[in-house]
Short mmCIF file of C-alpha atoms in Angstrom, two decimals:
data_model
loop_
_atom_site.label_atom_id
_atom_site.label_comp_id
_atom_site.label_asym_id
_atom_site.label_seq_id
_atom_site.Cartn_x
_atom_site.Cartn_y
_atom_site.Cartn_z
CA MET A 1 19.84 7.60 20.54
CA VAL A 2 16.46 9.27 19.97
CA ASN A 3 18.09 12.69 19.98
CA PHE A 4 20.57 11.52 17.34
CA TRP A 5 17.84 10.46 14.93
CA LYS A 6 15.85 13.63 15.53
CA LYS A 7 18.65 15.97 14.45
CA LEU A 8 17.40 17.91 11.43
CA VAL A 9 18.99 19.41 8.34
CA LYS A 10 17.48 21.96 5.98
CA ASP A 11 17.29 21.21 2.28
CA LYS A 12 16.32 23.28 -0.76
CA HIS A 13 12.67 22.14 -0.65
CA LYS A 14 9.95 23.07 1.80
CA GLY A 15 10.25 21.34 5.15
CA LYS A 16 13.07 19.58 6.92
CA LEU A 17 14.89 16.29 6.59
CA THR A 18 16.01 13.93 9.35
CA ARG A 19 19.49 12.50 9.34
CA ASP A 20 18.01 9.56 7.41
CA GLY A 21 16.71 11.83 4.64
CA ILE A 22 13.09 11.49 5.77
CA ARG A 23 11.07 14.64 5.21
CA LEU A 24 9.10 16.18 8.05
CA HIS A 25 5.99 17.96 6.79
CA ASP A 26 4.12 20.96 8.14
CA PRO A 27 0.56 20.67 9.53
CA ALA A 28 -0.85 22.30 6.39
CA ASP A 29 0.66 19.52 4.28
CA PHE A 30 -1.68 17.03 5.93
CA ASP A 31 -4.61 18.72 4.17
CA GLY A 32 -3.07 18.12 0.75
CA MET A 33 -2.44 14.47 1.55
CA HIS A 34 -6.00 14.01 2.79
CA LYS A 35 -7.39 15.32 -0.51
CA ALA A 36 -5.17 13.07 -2.61
CA GLY A 37 -5.75 10.06 -0.40
CA ALA A 38 -9.51 10.57 -0.36
CA LEU A 39 -9.70 10.59 -4.15
CA ALA A 40 -7.66 7.40 -4.49
CA ALA A 41 -9.84 5.69 -1.87
CA GLN A 42 -13.06 6.91 -3.49
CA ILE A 43 -12.01 5.52 -6.86
CA LEU A 44 -11.40 2.11 -5.30
CA ASP A 45 -14.81 2.33 -3.64
CA GLU A 46 -16.42 2.95 -7.03
CA VAL A 47 -14.54 0.29 -8.98
CA ALA A 48 -15.63 -2.36 -6.48
CA ASP A 49 -19.04 -2.84 -8.07
CA LEU A 50 -17.37 -3.78 -11.38
CA VAL A 51 -15.36 -6.66 -9.90
CA HIS A 52 -17.10 -9.91 -10.87
CA PRO A 53 -16.45 -13.12 -12.80
CA GLY A 54 -16.16 -12.41 -16.53
CA GLN A 55 -14.84 -8.89 -16.03
CA THR A 56 -11.41 -8.02 -17.41
CA THR A 57 -8.71 -6.27 -15.45
CA GLY A 58 -8.22 -4.00 -18.45
CA ALA A 59 -11.80 -2.77 -18.16
CA LEU A 60 -11.27 -2.07 -14.45
CA ASP A 61 -8.17 -0.06 -15.27
CA ARG A 62 -9.96 2.00 -17.93
CA PHE A 63 -12.69 2.80 -15.42
CA ILE A 64 -10.05 3.95 -12.93
CA GLU A 65 -8.30 6.12 -15.52
CA ASP A 66 -11.60 7.74 -16.48
CA LYS A 67 -12.35 8.52 -12.82
CA VAL A 68 -8.92 10.07 -12.30
CA ASN A 69 -9.35 12.28 -15.35
CA ALA A 70 -12.92 13.25 -14.43
CA ALA A 71 -11.67 14.46 -11.05
CA GLY A 72 -9.11 16.74 -12.71
CA ALA A 73 -6.30 14.74 -11.16
CA LYS A 74 -3.39 12.82 -12.66
CA SER A 75 -2.41 9.19 -12.50
CA ALA A 76 1.03 8.78 -10.93
CA THR A 77 1.63 5.45 -12.64
CA ILE A 78 0.90 6.32 -16.29
CA GLY A 79 4.34 7.03 -17.74
CA TYR A 80 6.17 6.03 -14.56
CA LYS A 81 9.26 4.14 -15.76
CA GLY A 82 7.36 3.35 -18.94
CA TYR A 83 4.27 1.92 -17.24
CA GLN A 84 1.10 2.65 -19.21
CA HIS A 85 -1.81 2.01 -16.82
CA ALA A 86 -3.65 3.91 -14.10
CA SER A 87 -3.53 0.95 -11.72
CA CYS A 88 -1.74 -2.26 -10.88
CA ILE A 89 -4.10 -5.23 -10.61
CA SER A 90 -2.62 -8.36 -9.06
CA VAL A 91 -4.69 -11.56 -9.22
CA ASN A 92 -4.32 -14.65 -7.00
CA HIS A 93 -0.60 -15.57 -6.87
CA VAL A 94 0.52 -12.21 -8.29
CA VAL A 95 2.12 -10.38 -5.37
CA CYS A 96 2.20 -6.86 -6.83
CA HIS A 97 2.58 -4.78 -10.00
CA GLY A 98 0.18 -6.90 -12.03
CA ILE A 99 -0.48 -5.34 -15.44
CA PRO A 100 -4.15 -4.86 -16.47
CA SER A 101 -5.09 -6.89 -19.56
CA ASP A 102 -7.97 -8.51 -21.44
CA LYS A 103 -7.78 -11.60 -19.24
CA THR A 104 -11.12 -12.25 -17.53
CA LEU A 105 -11.65 -12.85 -13.85
CA LYS A 106 -12.91 -16.27 -12.74
CA ASP A 107 -15.23 -17.15 -9.88
CA GLY A 108 -13.24 -17.12 -6.66
CA ASP A 109 -10.37 -14.96 -7.92
CA ILE A 110 -8.94 -12.52 -5.42
CA LEU A 111 -7.24 -9.36 -6.61
CA ASN A 112 -5.40 -6.37 -5.27
CA ILE A 113 -6.02 -3.05 -7.02
CA ASP A 114 -3.39 -0.38 -6.38
CA VAL A 115 -4.03 3.25 -7.36
CA THR A 116 -1.92 6.38 -6.96
CA VAL A 117 -3.27 9.80 -7.91
CA ILE A 118 -1.76 13.28 -7.90
CA VAL A 119 -3.98 16.08 -6.59
CA ASP A 120 -2.51 19.60 -6.46
CA GLY A 121 0.96 18.06 -6.40
CA TRP A 122 0.25 15.62 -3.57
CA TYR A 123 0.35 11.85 -4.04
CA GLY A 124 -2.42 9.59 -2.73
CA ASP A 125 -1.41 5.92 -2.78
CA THR A 126 -3.58 3.03 -1.62
CA SER A 127 -4.50 -0.55 -2.44
CA ARG A 128 -6.96 -3.11 -1.19
CA MET A 129 -8.29 -6.58 -1.91
CA PHE A 130 -11.37 -7.46 -3.99
CA VAL A 131 -13.16 -10.73 -4.65
CA ALA A 132 -14.71 -11.95 -7.92
CA GLY A 133 -17.60 -14.21 -7.01
CA LYS A 134 -17.52 -16.64 -4.11
CA LEU A 135 -14.62 -16.36 -1.69
CA SER A 136 -12.86 -19.57 -0.67
CA ARG A 137 -12.13 -20.20 2.99
CA LYS A 138 -8.36 -20.12 2.57
CA ALA A 139 -8.50 -16.88 0.57
CA GLU A 140 -10.80 -15.33 3.15
CA ARG A 141 -8.35 -16.20 5.92
CA LEU A 142 -5.41 -14.79 3.93
CA ILE A 143 -7.26 -11.52 3.26
CA GLN A 144 -8.25 -11.15 6.90
CA VAL A 145 -4.73 -11.74 8.22
CA THR A 146 -3.25 -9.34 5.67
CA HIS A 147 -5.75 -6.62 6.50
CA ASP A 148 -5.21 -7.06 10.23
CA SER A 149 -1.42 -7.05 9.85
CA LEU A 150 -1.63 -3.63 8.21
CA MET A 151 -3.68 -2.34 11.12
CA LYS A 152 -1.17 -3.84 13.58
CA GLY A 153 1.57 -1.93 11.77
CA ILE A 154 -0.40 1.32 11.91
CA GLU A 155 -0.99 0.82 15.63
CA ALA A 156 2.79 0.85 16.10
CA VAL A 157 3.08 4.33 14.54
CA ARG A 158 3.79 7.04 17.08
CA PRO A 159 6.67 9.46 17.70
CA GLY A 160 9.53 7.75 19.49
CA ASN A 161 8.82 4.30 18.08
CA THR A 162 10.95 2.99 15.22
CA PHE A 163 10.31 1.61 11.77
CA GLY A 164 11.54 -1.71 13.13
CA ASP A 165 8.62 -1.64 15.54
CA ILE A 166 6.22 -1.37 12.59
CA GLY A 167 7.83 -4.27 10.75
CA HIS A 168 7.97 -6.41 13.87
CA ALA A 169 4.27 -5.88 14.59
CA ILE A 170 3.36 -7.01 11.07
CA GLN A 171 5.79 -9.92 10.90
CA THR A 172 4.90 -11.46 14.25
CA TYR A 173 1.17 -11.24 13.53
CA VAL A 174 1.47 -12.83 10.08
CA GLU A 175 3.86 -15.58 11.11
CA GLY A 176 1.69 -16.30 14.14
CA HIS A 177 -1.00 -17.29 11.63
CA ARG A 178 1.46 -19.55 9.75
CA MET A 179 1.73 -17.27 6.73
CA SER A 180 4.73 -15.37 5.37
CA VAL A 181 5.62 -11.73 4.79
CA VAL A 182 7.09 -10.81 1.40
CA ARG A 183 10.52 -9.24 1.89
CA ASP A 184 11.32 -8.25 -1.70
CA PHE A 185 9.01 -5.20 -1.66
CA CYS A 186 8.28 -2.55 0.94
CA GLY A 187 6.42 0.64 1.75
CA HIS A 188 7.91 4.05 1.06
CA GLY A 189 7.87 7.71 1.87
CA LEU A 190 5.71 9.99 -0.25
CA GLY A 191 4.22 13.47 -0.32
CA ARG A 192 4.97 15.71 -3.26
CA VAL A 193 6.93 12.81 -4.73
CA PHE A 194 5.87 9.24 -5.49
CA HIS A 195 8.71 7.48 -3.72
CA ALA A 196 11.05 8.87 -1.08
CA PRO A 197 12.84 7.71 2.07
CA PRO A 198 12.21 5.74 4.16
CA ASN A 199 11.87 2.17 2.98
CA VAL A 200 9.13 0.77 5.21
CA LEU A 201 9.92 -2.91 5.76
CA HIS A 202 7.12 -5.23 6.83
CA TYR A 203 9.42 -7.29 9.03
CA GLY A 204 12.05 -6.35 11.56
CA ARG A 205 13.26 -6.15 15.13
CA PRO A 206 11.81 -3.82 17.77
CA GLY A 207 13.81 -0.67 18.41
CA THR A 208 15.74 -0.79 15.14
CA GLY A 209 15.76 1.60 12.20
CA PRO A 210 15.00 5.32 12.10
CA VAL A 211 12.88 6.81 14.86
CA LEU A 212 9.40 8.00 13.92
CA ASP A 213 8.75 11.71 14.22
CA GLU A 214 5.74 13.95 13.75
CA GLY A 215 5.28 15.05 10.14
CA MET A 216 6.61 11.93 8.40
CA PHE A 217 4.49 10.68 5.49
CA PHE A 218 4.79 7.09 4.21
CA THR A 219 2.89 4.00 3.09
CA ILE A 220 2.50 0.74 4.94
CA GLU A 221 1.56 -2.01 2.49
CA PRO A 222 2.25 -5.56 3.67
CA MET A 223 2.18 -8.35 1.09
CA VAL A 224 1.37 -11.70 2.69
CA ASN A 225 1.62 -15.17 1.13
CA LEU A 226 -0.16 -18.37 2.11
CA GLY A 227 3.04 -20.20 1.26
CA ARG A 228 6.67 -19.18 1.30
CA PRO A 229 7.76 -15.52 1.05
CA GLU A 230 9.95 -15.78 -2.06
CA THR A 231 8.90 -13.96 -5.22
CA LYS A 232 10.06 -13.63 -8.80
CA VAL A 233 9.50 -10.94 -11.43
CA LEU A 234 8.21 -12.10 -14.80
CA ALA A 235 9.69 -11.25 -18.19
CA ASP A 236 7.56 -8.08 -18.48
CA ASP A 237 9.81 -6.59 -15.73
CA TRP A 238 6.78 -5.59 -13.66
CA THR A 239 4.67 -8.54 -12.55
CA ALA A 240 5.89 -10.12 -9.30
CA VAL A 241 4.53 -13.57 -8.39
CA THR A 242 4.99 -16.07 -5.59
CA ARG A 243 7.65 -18.62 -6.48
CA ASP A 244 5.56 -21.46 -5.07
CA LYS A 245 2.38 -20.16 -6.77
CA SER A 246 0.63 -19.74 -3.42
CA LEU A 247 -2.04 -17.07 -3.02
CA SER A 248 -0.90 -13.58 -2.06
CA ALA A 249 -2.75 -10.57 -0.65
CA GLN A 250 -1.93 -6.93 0.09
CA PHE A 251 -3.49 -3.88 1.73
CA GLU A 252 -2.00 -0.37 1.67
CA HIS A 253 -2.65 2.90 3.43
CA SER A 254 -0.82 6.21 3.17
CA ILE A 255 -0.34 7.76 6.60
CA GLY A 256 1.15 10.74 8.38
CA VAL A 257 2.72 10.65 11.83
CA THR A 258 0.95 12.91 14.33
CA ALA A 259 1.87 13.91 17.88
CA ASP A 260 0.12 10.85 19.28
CA GLY A 261 -0.18 8.30 16.48
CA ALA A 262 -1.09 7.91 12.81
CA ASP A 263 -3.38 9.93 10.54
CA ILE A 264 -4.64 7.64 7.74
CA PHE A 265 -5.02 9.61 4.51
CA THR A 266 -6.63 6.84 2.44
CA LEU A 267 -9.65 5.75 4.48
CA SER A 268 -12.53 4.41 2.39
CA PRO A 269 -15.35 6.98 2.26
CA ALA A 270 -17.90 4.15 1.82
CA GLY A 271 -16.39 1.75 4.34
CA ARG A 272 -15.26 -0.63 1.59
CA PHE A 273 -11.59 -1.00 2.45
CA HIS A 274 -12.12 -4.59 3.62
CA PRO A 275 -13.96 -6.74 1.03
CA THR A 276 -16.30 -8.49 3.48
CA TRP A 277 -19.12 -6.21 2.33
CA THR A 278 -19.12 -8.12 -0.99
CA THR A 279 -19.56 -11.53 0.57
CA GLY A 280 -22.32 -10.86 3.10
#
C-alpha cells in the first residue's frame, strides 16, 4: 500500500506530484517557506502587544497590513475571493474567518489572529490565540488543549505515517479532554500557492488517507470548541461561528515533511506562539 501512494507523476510545474495530487518539494524550497513563515510569525509576535481591552480588531488588522507592506511582502488574503483584510480575527465563539471591524475587545475576550504572507512567491500561513485582559479558567483550558492538540498532530508527521494518523492524534487528545474538534474546516497544502492538496483533517482513523512523504508542505490548524463541533457561516459569507455559541480556539503552523519528522516554518521568533506570556 505504501508503494502505491508513493508512485509519482510529473506535472508542468517544478517538483513532483503524488497520486493524490500532493506536491513534493525540493530541499531548496524549504528555505523559501522558512522565510515566508518567519515573517508571518514575526508579525504575530509584534501585534501581540496591541491586544488589550478597548482595542479594535480593525486597528490590529491595519497594523498587520502595515507590517506586511513594510517588509516588502504581500498579503495573501487581500483580494482573495473578494476579502479585503490582511488578517482574519476570530473572537470568542467565532471559529474562523472573522472579519476585522471597529468593534472593541472586552476584558477576557480570546481571539485567534490568522495571517498569510507571500515572500518571493512562497506562502507563510499561521495563526495563534491572544487574550485581551484577564483570562478565564475555562478559556485558559480551551487554549491549552487546542495548542497541545496541534503539537500532537505535528508529532505524528513522519514519512510512512498517514494523514489519518495526524487527525486521529488531534481528535483523541481533544475528545479526551471533553471538547470537540470542528469538522467543517481543515488544513491544506501550500507552497507557491495558497491552497492545494491535501485537505488536512483534524480527525480520523489511524492508517487511513494518503501516506506522508518527504517534501510535502501543508498546514495543521485544529479548531476546538468547548461545546459541540457544529458551526454555521454568517450572512457575510465569511464568519464561521459555533452553533451553540460555545468558545472556540485555533492554532496553526505551516510545516514541511522531512526524512525523520516535521520542519515547522512558522515558529515564533520571540517565543510568543502560546499566549501564556501575557498572563504571567
